Structures are given as C-alpha cells and as structure tokens.
Coordinates of C-alpha atoms and ligand atoms in Angstrom, one line a residue:
X28 CA -32.4 -25.1 -38.6
X29 CA -30.8 -21.6 -39.3
X30 CA -27.4 -21.4 -38.2
X31 CA -24.8 -19.2 -37.6
X32 CA -21.3 -19.2 -38.5
X33 CA -18.5 -20.4 -35.8
X34 CA -17.1 -17.0 -35.2
X35 CA -20.4 -14.7 -35.9
X36 CA -22.1 -13.8 -32.8
X37 CA -25.8 -14.0 -32.9
X38 CA -28.0 -12.9 -30.5
X39 CA -32.1 -12.6 -30.4
X40 CA -34.8 -10.9 -28.6
X41 CA -38.5 -12.2 -28.3
X42 CA -40.7 -9.0 -28.6
X43 CA -40.4 -5.3 -30.2
X44 CA -41.7 -3.5 -27.4
X45 CA -40.0 -1.1 -25.4
X46 CA -38.2 -3.4 -23.5
X47 CA -36.9 -5.6 -26.6
X48 CA -35.6 -2.4 -29.0
X49 CA -33.6 -1.0 -25.8
X50 CA -32.1 -4.3 -25.5
X51 CA -31.4 -4.5 -29.5
X52 CA -29.9 -1.4 -29.2
X53 CA -27.4 -2.3 -26.4
X54 CA -26.9 -5.9 -27.9
X55 CA -25.9 -4.4 -31.4
X56 CA -22.7 -3.2 -29.7
X57 CA -21.4 -6.5 -28.5
X58 CA -23.2 -8.6 -31.3
X59 CA -22.6 -9.5 -34.9
X60 CA -26.5 -9.8 -35.6
X61 CA -28.9 -9.2 -33.4
X62 CA -32.4 -10.3 -34.4
X63 CA -35.5 -9.5 -33.1
X64 CA -38.9 -11.7 -32.8
X65 CA -42.0 -9.9 -32.8
X66 CA -45.6 -11.8 -33.1
X67 CA -47.6 -8.5 -33.3
X68 CA -48.1 -6.8 -36.7
X69 CA -45.8 -3.1 -36.3
X70 CA -47.5 -0.4 -37.6
X71 CA -45.4 1.8 -40.0
X72 CA -46.6 4.9 -38.3
X73 CA -47.4 5.8 -34.3
X74 CA -50.6 3.4 -33.6
X75 CA -51.9 1.2 -30.9
X76 CA -51.0 -2.1 -31.0
X77 CA -53.2 -5.3 -30.0
X78 CA -50.3 -7.0 -28.0
X79 CA -49.6 -3.5 -25.9
X80 CA -52.8 -3.1 -24.6
X81 CA -52.0 -0.8 -21.7
X82 CA -50.2 1.3 -25.1
X83 CA -54.3 3.0 -25.2
X84 CA -53.8 4.4 -21.9
X85 CA -51.7 7.3 -20.4
X86 CA -48.2 6.6 -20.1
X87 CA -46.0 9.1 -18.3
X88 CA -42.4 9.3 -19.4
X89 CA -40.5 10.1 -16.3
X90 CA -37.4 12.5 -16.7
X91 CA -35.0 10.1 -15.8
X92 CA -36.8 7.8 -18.8
X93 CA -36.4 10.7 -21.3
X94 CA -32.4 11.2 -20.6
X95 CA -31.8 7.3 -20.4
X96 CA -34.0 6.5 -24.0
X97 CA -32.1 9.8 -25.5
X98 CA -28.5 7.9 -24.4
X99 CA -29.5 4.9 -26.3
X100 CA -31.0 6.5 -29.4
X101 CA -29.3 10.0 -29.4
X102 CA -31.5 12.8 -31.1
X103 CA -34.7 11.0 -30.0
X104 CA -36.3 13.7 -27.9
X105 CA -35.3 16.6 -30.5
X106 CA -36.6 14.4 -32.9
X107 CA -39.9 13.9 -30.8
X108 CA -40.0 18.3 -29.6
X109 CA -40.1 18.5 -33.8
X110 CA -42.8 16.0 -34.2
X111 CA -44.8 17.7 -32.0
X112 CA -44.2 16.0 -28.6
X113 CA -45.0 18.7 -25.7
X114 CA -42.0 19.3 -23.5
X115 CA -41.9 20.8 -20.4
X116 CA -38.9 23.0 -19.2
X117 CA -38.7 24.4 -15.7
X118 CA -42.3 25.4 -16.1
X119 CA -44.2 24.2 -13.0
X120 CA -47.2 25.9 -14.8
X121 CA -47.8 23.3 -17.4
X122 CA -48.0 20.7 -14.8
X123 CA -50.8 20.2 -11.9
X124 CA -49.7 17.4 -9.6
X125 CA -51.6 16.0 -7.1
X126 CA -50.3 13.1 -5.1
X127 CA -52.2 10.9 -2.4
X128 CA -54.7 13.7 -1.7
X129 CA -52.3 16.5 -1.6
X130 CA -52.0 19.1 -4.5
X131 CA -48.0 20.0 -4.8
X132 CA -47.4 23.3 -4.5
X133 CA -45.6 22.9 -8.2
X134 CA -46.6 26.8 -9.5
X135 CA -43.1 28.1 -8.1
X136 CA -40.4 28.0 -10.7
X137 CA -37.9 25.3 -9.8
X138 CA -34.6 25.8 -8.5
X139 CA -33.0 23.0 -10.7
X140 CA -33.4 22.1 -14.4
X141 CA -36.3 20.2 -14.9
X142 CA -37.1 19.0 -18.8
X143 CA -40.3 16.6 -19.2
X144 CA -41.3 15.1 -22.5
X145 CA -44.8 13.8 -23.1
X146 CA -45.2 11.8 -26.1
X147 CA -48.5 9.1 -26.3
X148 CA -47.5 5.7 -25.8
X149 CA -47.4 4.6 -29.6
X150 CA -45.6 7.7 -30.5
X151 CA -42.7 6.8 -28.0
X152 CA -42.7 3.0 -29.1
X153 CA -42.7 4.1 -32.8
X154 CA -39.6 6.9 -32.5
X155 CA -37.4 4.2 -30.6
X156 CA -38.9 1.4 -33.1
X157 CA -37.8 3.0 -36.4
X158 CA -34.4 3.6 -34.8
X159 CA -33.4 0.6 -33.5
X160 CA -34.6 -1.1 -36.5
X161 CA -32.4 1.1 -38.4
X162 CA -29.5 0.4 -36.7
X163 CA -27.2 -2.1 -39.3
X164 CA -26.9 -5.5 -37.9
X165 CA -30.7 -5.5 -36.4
X166 CA -32.8 -7.5 -37.9
X167 CA -36.8 -7.6 -37.5
X168 CA -38.7 -11.0 -38.2
X169 CA -42.5 -10.5 -37.8
X170 CA -42.9 -14.2 -36.1
X171 CA -43.9 -15.6 -32.7
X172 CA -41.4 -17.8 -30.6
X173 CA -42.8 -21.1 -29.5
X174 CA -40.0 -21.6 -26.9
X175 CA -36.1 -20.9 -26.4
X176 CA -33.9 -24.4 -27.2
X177 CA -32.5 -25.9 -24.0
X178 CA -29.7 -28.3 -25.0
X179 CA -29.3 -29.9 -21.6
X180 CA -26.6 -27.3 -20.5
X181 CA -27.5 -24.0 -21.8
X182 CA -30.2 -22.4 -24.1
X183 CA -28.9 -22.4 -27.7
X184 CA -31.4 -20.3 -29.1
X185 CA -35.1 -20.4 -30.1
X186 CA -38.0 -22.6 -31.7
X187 CA -40.5 -20.3 -34.1
X188 CA -43.7 -21.3 -34.1
X189 CA -43.6 -22.6 -37.4
X190 CA -41.2 -25.1 -35.7
X191 CA -37.9 -23.7 -37.4
X192 CA -35.2 -23.8 -34.9
X193 CA -32.6 -20.8 -35.1
X194 CA -29.1 -20.5 -33.1
X195 CA -28.1 -17.8 -30.9
X196 CA -25.3 -17.2 -28.4
X197 CA -27.9 -15.1 -26.7
X198 CA -31.4 -14.8 -26.3
X199 CA -32.9 -11.9 -24.3
X200 CA -36.7 -12.5 -23.2
X201 CA -38.6 -9.1 -23.1
X202 CA -41.6 -10.9 -24.0
X203 CA -43.9 -8.6 -21.3
X204 CA -44.8 -9.9 -17.7
X205 CA -46.8 -13.1 -19.5
X206 CA -43.5 -14.5 -20.4
X207 CA -43.5 -18.3 -20.1
X208 CA -39.4 -18.3 -18.8
X209 CA -40.6 -19.5 -15.2
X210 CA -42.3 -22.7 -16.5
X211 CA -39.7 -22.9 -19.1
X212 CA -37.0 -22.9 -15.8
X213 CA -39.4 -25.5 -14.4
X214 CA -39.2 -27.8 -17.5
X215 CA -35.4 -27.7 -18.1
X216 CA -34.8 -28.8 -14.3
X217 CA -34.3 -24.9 -12.4
X218 CA -36.0 -23.4 -10.0
X219 CA -38.5 -20.8 -10.9
X220 CA -38.0 -17.6 -9.6
X221 CA -39.9 -16.7 -6.3
X222 CA -42.3 -13.7 -6.7
X223 CA -42.8 -10.7 -5.0
X224 CA -46.2 -9.6 -5.6
X225 CA -48.8 -6.6 -4.4
X226 CA -52.1 -7.2 -5.3
X227 CA -52.7 -3.6 -6.1
X228 CA -56.6 -4.1 -8.2
X229 CA -56.5 -1.4 -10.7
X230 CA -58.3 -0.8 -13.3
X231 CA -58.0 1.9 -15.9
X232 CA -60.7 3.4 -17.9
X233 CA -59.6 6.1 -20.8
X234 CA -60.7 8.1 -23.6
X235 CA -59.0 10.2 -26.2
X236 CA -60.5 14.1 -25.6
X237 CA -60.1 17.0 -27.9
X238 CA -60.5 20.0 -25.7
X239 CA -60.7 23.2 -27.2
X240 CA -57.5 25.4 -27.8
X241 CA -56.8 28.0 -25.2
X242 CA -58.8 26.3 -22.1
X243 CA -55.6 25.0 -20.2
X244 CA -51.9 26.0 -20.1
X245 CA -51.4 22.6 -18.4
X246 CA -49.7 20.0 -20.3
X247 CA -49.5 17.4 -17.6
X248 CA -52.3 16.8 -14.9
X249 CA -51.8 13.9 -12.4
X250 CA -54.5 13.5 -9.3
X251 CA -53.4 10.3 -7.6
X252 CA -55.7 8.3 -5.7
X253 CA -55.8 8.8 -2.0
X254 CA -57.2 7.5 1.3
X255 CA -60.4 8.9 0.9
X256 CA -60.8 8.6 -2.9
X257 CA -59.8 5.3 -4.6
X258 CA -59.7 6.6 -7.8
X259 CA -57.2 8.8 -9.4
X260 CA -56.9 10.2 -13.0
X261 CA -53.9 11.5 -15.2
X262 CA -54.7 14.0 -18.1
X263 CA -51.5 14.6 -21.0
X264 CA -51.7 16.6 -23.6
X265 CA -50.3 14.8 -26.8
X266 CA -48.5 15.6 -29.7
X267 CA -51.8 15.3 -32.2
X268 CA -53.5 17.9 -30.5
X269 CA -55.6 15.8 -27.9
X270 CA -55.8 14.7 -24.4
X271 CA -55.1 11.5 -23.3
X272 CA -57.2 10.8 -20.4
X273 CA -57.1 8.0 -17.7
X274 CA -59.2 7.4 -14.8
X275 CA -58.3 4.7 -13.0
X276 CA -59.7 2.8 -9.9
X277 CA -57.3 1.2 -7.2
X278 CA -57.9 -1.7 -4.5
X279 CA -60.7 -3.0 -6.7
X280 CA -62.5 -0.2 -7.0
X281 CA -63.9 0.2 -10.5
X282 CA -62.9 3.3 -12.5
X283 CA -65.6 5.8 -14.3
X284 CA -67.1 3.7 -16.8
X285 CA -68.3 6.7 -19.4
X286 CA -67.2 10.1 -20.1
X287 CA -69.7 11.5 -17.6
X288 CA -68.5 9.8 -14.6
X289 CA -64.7 10.7 -16.1
X290 CA -66.2 14.4 -15.7
X291 CA -67.4 13.9 -12.5
X292 CA -64.3 12.7 -10.8
X293 CA -62.2 15.3 -12.4
X294 CA -64.9 17.6 -10.5
X295 CA -64.1 16.1 -6.8
X296 CA -60.4 15.7 -7.6
X297 CA -59.2 18.7 -10.3
X298 CA -58.8 22.4 -9.6
X299 CA -62.1 24.0 -11.3
X300 CA -60.8 25.4 -14.2
X301 CA -59.3 21.9 -15.4
X302 CA -62.3 19.9 -15.1
X303 CA -64.5 22.4 -16.6
X304 CA -62.5 22.3 -19.6
X305 CA -62.3 18.6 -19.5
X306 CA -66.5 19.1 -19.7
X307 CA -66.4 21.4 -22.7
X308 CA -64.0 18.6 -24.0
X309 CA -65.4 16.1 -27.1
X310 CA -64.2 12.2 -26.2
X311 CA -62.6 10.5 -29.1
X312 CA -63.8 7.0 -30.0
X313 CA -64.5 4.3 -27.6
X314 CA -63.5 4.2 -24.0
X315 CA -60.6 1.3 -23.4
X316 CA -60.4 -0.3 -20.5
X317 CA -57.6 -2.6 -18.6
X318 CA -57.0 -4.8 -15.5
X319 CA -53.9 -4.6 -13.5
X320 CA -54.7 -6.6 -10.7
X321 CA -50.7 -7.2 -9.6
X322 CA -47.8 -5.5 -9.3
X323 CA -45.1 -8.5 -9.8
X324 CA -41.2 -8.9 -9.6
X325 CA -39.8 -12.3 -10.2
X326 CA -36.6 -12.8 -8.1
X327 CA -34.2 -14.1 -10.6
X328 CA -31.8 -12.3 -8.9
X329 CA -32.0 -14.7 -6.2
X330 CA -31.9 -18.4 -8.3
X331 CA -28.8 -20.5 -7.3
X332 CA -28.6 -21.9 -10.6
X333 CA -29.9 -20.6 -13.9
X334 CA -29.1 -21.4 -17.8
X335 CA -26.5 -19.7 -19.4
X336 CA -27.6 -18.2 -23.3
X337 CA -30.8 -16.4 -22.0
X338 CA -32.2 -13.5 -19.8
X339 CA -35.0 -12.1 -18.9
X340 CA -35.4 -8.2 -19.4
X341 CA -38.3 -5.3 -19.3
X342 CA -41.5 -6.1 -17.6
X343 CA -40.5 -9.8 -18.1
X344 CA -38.6 -9.2 -14.9
X345 CA -40.8 -6.8 -12.8
X346 CA -44.2 -5.2 -13.6
X347 CA -45.0 -2.2 -11.4
X348 CA -47.9 -0.2 -10.4
X349 CA -48.3 1.6 -13.5
X350 CA -50.6 4.2 -12.1
X351 CA -46.6 5.4 -10.9
X352 CA -45.9 5.7 -14.6
X353 CA -42.0 3.8 -13.9
X354 CA -41.9 0.9 -15.9
X355 CA -40.6 2.2 -19.4
X356 CA -38.0 4.4 -17.3
X357 CA -37.1 1.6 -15.4
X358 CA -36.6 -0.7 -18.6
X359 CA -34.3 2.2 -19.8
X360 CA -32.4 2.0 -16.4
X361 CA -32.0 -2.0 -17.3
X362 CA -30.6 -1.3 -20.6
X363 CA -27.7 0.5 -18.5
X364 CA -27.5 -2.8 -16.6
X365 CA -27.2 -4.7 -19.7
X366 CA -24.9 -2.7 -21.0
X367 CA -22.5 -2.6 -18.1
X368 CA -22.7 -6.3 -17.6
X369 CA -21.5 -7.4 -21.7
X370 CA -18.7 -4.8 -21.0
X371 CA -17.5 -7.0 -18.2
X372 CA -16.2 -10.1 -20.0
X373 CA -15.9 -13.6 -18.0
X374 CA -19.0 -13.0 -15.9
X375 CA -22.2 -14.9 -15.3
X376 CA -24.3 -12.5 -17.4
X377 CA -27.6 -13.6 -16.2
X378 CA -26.5 -13.2 -12.5
X379 CA -24.5 -9.9 -13.1
X380 CA -27.6 -8.6 -14.8
X381 CA -30.2 -9.7 -12.5
X382 CA -28.4 -8.2 -9.1
X383 CA -28.0 -5.0 -10.7
X384 CA -31.4 -5.2 -11.8
X385 CA -32.6 -6.3 -8.4
X386 CA -30.5 -3.2 -6.8
X387 CA -32.2 -0.8 -8.7
X388 CA -35.5 -2.6 -8.8
X389 CA -35.7 -2.8 -4.6
X390 CA -36.3 1.1 -3.7
X391 CA -38.9 2.1 -6.5
X392 CA -40.6 -1.6 -5.6
X393 CA -40.6 -0.7 -1.6
X394 CA -42.3 2.6 -2.0
X395 CA -44.9 1.9 -4.3
X396 CA -45.4 -1.5 -1.9
X397 CA -45.7 1.9 0.8
X398 CA -47.9 3.5 -0.9
X399 CA -50.4 0.6 -2.4
X400 CA -50.6 -1.2 1.1
X401 CA -50.8 1.9 3.5
X402 CA -52.4 4.3 1.4
X403 CA -54.7 3.0 -1.5
X404 CA -56.1 -0.5 -0.5
X405 CA -53.8 -3.2 -1.7
X406 CA -53.1 -6.2 0.3
X407 CA -50.0 -7.9 0.2
X408 CA -47.4 -8.9 2.9
X409 CA -46.7 -5.7 5.0
X410 CA -43.5 -5.5 6.9
X411 CA -44.5 -3.3 10.5
X412 CA -42.5 -0.4 9.4
X413 CA -44.5 0.5 6.3
X414 CA -47.5 1.6 8.1
X415 CA -45.5 4.6 10.2
X416 CA -43.3 5.4 6.9
X417 CA -46.6 5.4 5.1
X418 CA -48.3 8.1 7.6
X419 CA -44.7 10.0 7.7
X420 CA -45.1 10.5 3.4
X421 CA -48.5 11.8 3.6
X422 CA -47.3 14.4 6.3
X423 CA -44.5 15.2 3.9
X424 CA -47.2 15.3 1.0
X425 CA -49.1 17.7 3.0
X426 CA -46.3 19.8 3.5
X427 CA -45.2 19.8 0.2
X428 CA -48.6 21.5 -0.7
X429 CA -47.1 24.9 0.3
X430 CA -43.8 24.5 0.5
X431 CA -42.4 24.6 -2.8
X432 CA -39.0 23.3 -1.9
X433 CA -40.5 19.9 -0.6
X434 CA -42.5 19.7 -3.8
X435 CA -39.7 20.3 -6.1
X436 CA -37.9 17.5 -4.0
X437 CA -40.7 14.9 -4.5
X438 CA -41.5 16.1 -8.4
X439 CA -37.7 14.9 -9.1
X440 CA -37.7 12.0 -6.8
X441 CA -40.9 10.9 -8.5
X442 CA -39.4 11.2 -11.8
X443 CA -36.9 9.0 -10.9
X444 CA -34.1 11.7 -11.3
X445 CA -30.9 12.6 -8.6
X446 CA -31.6 9.0 -7.1
X447 CA -34.4 6.1 -6.9
X448 CA -34.5 6.6 -3.2
X449 CA -37.6 8.0 -2.2
X450 CA -36.6 8.9 1.2
X451 CA -36.6 12.4 2.4
X452 CA -32.9 13.5 4.3
X453 CA -32.9 14.4 7.8
X454 CA -33.2 17.9 7.2
X455 CA -36.1 17.6 4.3
X456 CA -37.4 15.7 7.5
X457 CA -37.1 18.5 10.1
X458 CA -38.3 21.1 7.4
X459 CA -41.6 18.9 6.9
X460 CA -42.1 19.1 10.8
X461 CA -41.2 22.2 11.1
X462 CA -43.9 23.5 7.9
X463 CA -46.7 21.8 9.1
X464 CA -46.0 22.9 12.9
X465 CA -46.3 27.0 11.6
X466 CA -49.3 25.6 9.4
X467 CA -51.2 24.2 12.5
X468 CA -50.6 27.0 14.5
X469 CA -51.6 29.7 11.9
X470 CA -55.0 27.5 11.9
X471 CA -55.4 27.3 15.6
X472 CA -54.7 31.0 15.9
X473 CA -57.1 31.8 13.1
X474 CA -59.6 29.4 14.6
X475 CA -59.2 31.3 18.2
X476 CA -59.5 34.9 16.1
X477 CA -63.2 33.6 14.4
X478 CA -64.6 31.8 17.7
X479 CA -65.5 35.2 19.8
X480 CA -67.0 36.6 16.4
X481 CA -68.9 33.1 15.7
X482 CA -69.9 32.9 19.8
X483 CA -70.9 36.9 19.2
X484 CA -73.2 35.7 16.3
X485 CA -74.6 33.0 17.8
X486 CA -75.8 35.3 21.0
X487 CA -77.4 37.9 19.0
X488 CA -74.9 40.2 18.7
X489 CA -73.7 42.5 15.8
X490 CA -70.5 41.4 14.8
Ligands
LIG11 C1 -51.9 0.3 -17.6 C2 -50.4 0.3 -18.1 C3 -50.2 1.5 -18.1 C4 -48.7 1.7 -17.7 N1 -48.4 3.1 -17.8 C5 -47.5 3.5 -17.6 C6 -46.6 5.0 -17.6 O1 -47.4 5.7 -17.8 N2 -45.1 4.9 -17.8 C7 -44.5 3.8 -17.8 O2 -43.1 4.2 -17.6 N3 -44.8 2.9 -18.1 C8 -46.1 2.5 -18.0 N4 -46.4 1.0 -18.1 C9 -45.6 -0.2 -18.3 C10 -45.3 0.2 -19.5 O3 -46.0 -0.2 -20.4 C11 -43.9 -1.0 -19.6 O4 -43.1 -1.3 -18.7 C12 -43.4 -1.2 -20.8 O5 -44.0 -1.3 -22.5 C13 -42.0 -2.5 -21.1 O6 -42.2 -3.8 -21.3 P1 -42.1 -4.6 -22.2 O7 -41.4 -3.9 -23.6 O8 -40.9 -5.3 -20.8 O9 -43.1 -5.8 -22.5 P2 -44.7 -5.2 -23.3 O10 -44.3 -3.7 -23.6 O11 -45.7 -6.0 -22.8 O12 -44.4 -6.0 -24.5 C14 -43.5 -7.8 -24.9 C15 -43.5 -7.4 -26.3 O13 -43.5 -9.4 -26.3 C16 -43.6 -9.9 -27.6 N5 -43.8 -10.9 -27.4 C17 -44.5 -12.0 -26.6 N6 -44.5 -12.6 -26.3 C18 -44.1 -13.2 -27.8 C19 -43.4 -14.7 -28.5 N7 -43.6 -15.6 -27.8 N8 -42.8 -14.1 -29.2 C20 -42.7 -12.8 -30.5 N9 -43.0 -11.7 -29.5 C21 -43.5 -11.8 -28.3 C22 -45.6 -8.6 -27.6 O14 -46.3 -9.4 -28.9 C23 -45.1 -7.3 -26.8 O15 -44.8 -7.1 -28.3 C24 -47.9 1.0 -18.1 C25 -48.2 -0.4 -18.4 C26 -49.5 -0.6 -18.1 C27 -50.2 -1.8 -18.0

C-alpha cells in the first residue's frame, strides 16, 4: 500500500478530463500532493481521446467559461490565441446565432464588452492539461481506478485496477457521467442520490470540413432545433483552419447521416451564403456519431448522509443537454465552489460543495428543461408553469430577431455572463410585448395595403 506521511496532505483525482484537471488545479493550493489517475492514453498534442468521445463533436466554450478557465490558468486565453484559436471581440458579424427557430439580430455592434474564444475541444483540453500537469505538486498516473477505499467511516484512498491501494485525505470523483459513485455509496450503506432526468433523445453527427478561405466571415454558426425543425446545426471555425460541423436531432429524431444530408439541413436552417459555403466544403475523414439520451443531475445536495473523504465533481454530478454548450463552463464554475469550500476549514466539504453546485445548477438546468420539454420534444416530469414560460420565451426570441437589445441580452445570458438565470426583467418583457405588437401592427397594415391590389388583380383590373 502506498502511504502518505503523517503531516503530508494528499488528494487524489479520478479522471484527467476538464473536470479532473480543474479540480487538480484548485487542490494544488490546499494539498501537499495531488495525484490524478487517468485510464485513457493522453496524447502529447491536441488530439481526440477514446474515453472522451464527445470531443469529436463541436464544443462551444461560453464566454463565462473562458473567463473562469483563465482565472484558474492565467495566460491560457492569450496562449490559445497565439496558437491560432479564433477570438470574437464585440464583432457580431462573426456570429450567426439561431435559437428555437429564430435567427437573432446579432448583426448590430454589441453595447457591452463581449469576448469569446473558439478552441476545438481537444485543443482546449490539451492547453489545460499541460498547465495542470506542470504544477509542481500535481502528478499524473496513467492507470484506472478500480474503486475508492471505504474503511466503514470514511473514504481513505483508492484501489487501482492492479490491486494497489493508495491513501489520500480526499478523493475527487471526476470520472464523468458514467461514474459508479452511486453504486459505491449503496455498497457502503449510504443512500444513492435521487436523479433528476430529462429524456432529450439527442443524436449527434459531426464532420470536420475544409471550406475554401474567404467564403465566410462568420466564425461561429449556430442554429438550434425548434418546434417545427427537430434538427439543429453548429459550425465552429477552429485553430487548424477547418470547421467542426455538428448536426443533431432532438426528441429521438436521428441527425443527418452523411455530408449531403448535413448540407440539406443547412439549406433549410442557415442563411443561404453559409449553406452554399458548406456545400463547397470538403469533408475530412469519417463522420462521428454520438447518442445522448438523457440529461442527468445527481442530487447529492439532498443526501442527509454522505461519507467524508470523497466529493463528486463535473459531469459526475450533472450532465447538461450538450446542444446548449454549457458543460465545460458549469464545470469551471464548480471549480470556484471547490476553492471556496476548501477555504472554509471545519465545514463538511461534500455538503458545502454539493449545496453550492446545486445553487448554480438549478437556474441553468431548469431553463434547459423548459426548452427541452416545451420546444424540443423531450420527455420527463414537467411542472405546469413550464409551458407558459416556454411560450413566453418563444415570443422573446421572436422579438430578438429584430431588436438588437433583446438579442444582446439573450447572447450574454446564453453565454452564462451576467447571471445564470435566463429570466428577462419586467422592463425587457414589456419591451418584447411592445416590439411584437409594433411588428404585428406593421404586418397588419402592410396586408391591408396589399389586399385591395390583390382584389384588383383578381378582378382583372390593371394594377
Ligand atoms: C456530445 C457532447 C457535446 C458536448 N458539447 C459541449 C459544448 O459544446 N460545450 C460545453 O461546455 N460542454 C459540452 N459538453 C460537455 C463536456 O464535454 C463536459 O462537461 C466536460 O467534458 C467535463 O466533463 P468531465 O471532466 O466531468 O468528464 P469527462 O469529460 O467525461 O471525463 C471523465 C474522465 O475520467 C476518466 N475516467 C473515468 N473513469 C475512470 C477511472 N475509473 N479511472 C481513471 N480515469 C477514469 C475518463 O477516461 C475521462 O478522461 C458536451 C458533451 C457531450 C456528450
């Protein structure tokens, strides 16, 4: 058995993906040694990994997530830009953004500072990995963890897949949504956490595509699914000069199965100049597919009893509908919770962390569920108020197509800036209603101007 010395504080992290690496960064400030265990082969350069199959599909890094990651790893964003990662600075002409069938009016210059970065998922993970593993007291061990060791009172370390036991003061479970922690809890005599779920029935299909230079000024193209069109599409221009093009189906509708079908979807839901640029593109390599049946939130925050010595982290706690692009950012926010919990000695770490995580998860989870259940064909328990809120939101997005103030508000909240609550103020709701009313009246007037002409032509009179 590998032991720690009496005075030395040792933390173990299971998993070296984004969650585990952020946790290791925070722990390195509080523990003498941090050991990260990873079962997957970790590439030396930015590349996809077998154990993170989602990395092949487009990953939006929200503006808030970029800020949080840079707070954890200062210099990260500058280095990414130096490495060629596109940066969007108050330049809305770089973005085409559609949500629930509405193309937002983001073509106007934004009023507030807005900076976003567009790294591919393998590039972002590689940048973060090399920083986290360069920290003096952080060590990577390329080995799978079999299970945490529980001594009847608390978790005291881990057992690796070759039977070695390693002691630790704290184990962080960042093993992703497939973690076996709920089963281990039951085995140790604790309750399993209740699970909130939404059956979103999402399927992803992704191609990397080379589009000839000069055809597109956009760097980010997003068109979410809608009531009428259950498939959506995201196109991100990456640091290698190619585009990640992901199409997805919601509510169990399969996504396009090949490049031609992807282009057909683009013809339907994207501006003409974008879809024709995509048609002129060359798909590189094979198509990647991924199924994501259910969003899942394990309610550790509700458990009365939880063993000391272990905390769940990242997707192991909550896995959000990936089409909204929030998972990495919400993980970076959890890292802040972990730091604050560790800064308050004498507290029950697992309880403090899980309560704080629940507080920031709730608004994001709830608005996702409203969208999924009322607009995107998902199934799951739905409080009565979801439907009117979903319809109101649809109205809001409709107004945001032509009102740049509403569009900017949505873009910022969607990027998890300002607040995690996607709830417009009474002033903005009033603005929405007035805007839609004006549009409705203008349309009515235009119609009545047109109708005598139509009547005239129908009667055979010259117009
Ligand atoms: C299709 C898809 C698209 C997504 N798109 C976006 C997006 O656009 N934007 C966004 O912000 N988020 C997105 N996400 C979410 C994002 O990928 C995750 O939130 C992020 O990876 C953080 O996850 P994690 O580190 O907690 O877990 P994971 O990334 O799943 O990593 C878990 C790690 O633990 C390791 N591991 C597991 N078990 C063991 C063990 N026993 N021993 C040792 N190692 C172990 C695994 O090998 C892996 O490296 C998407 C997710 C999916 C599925």
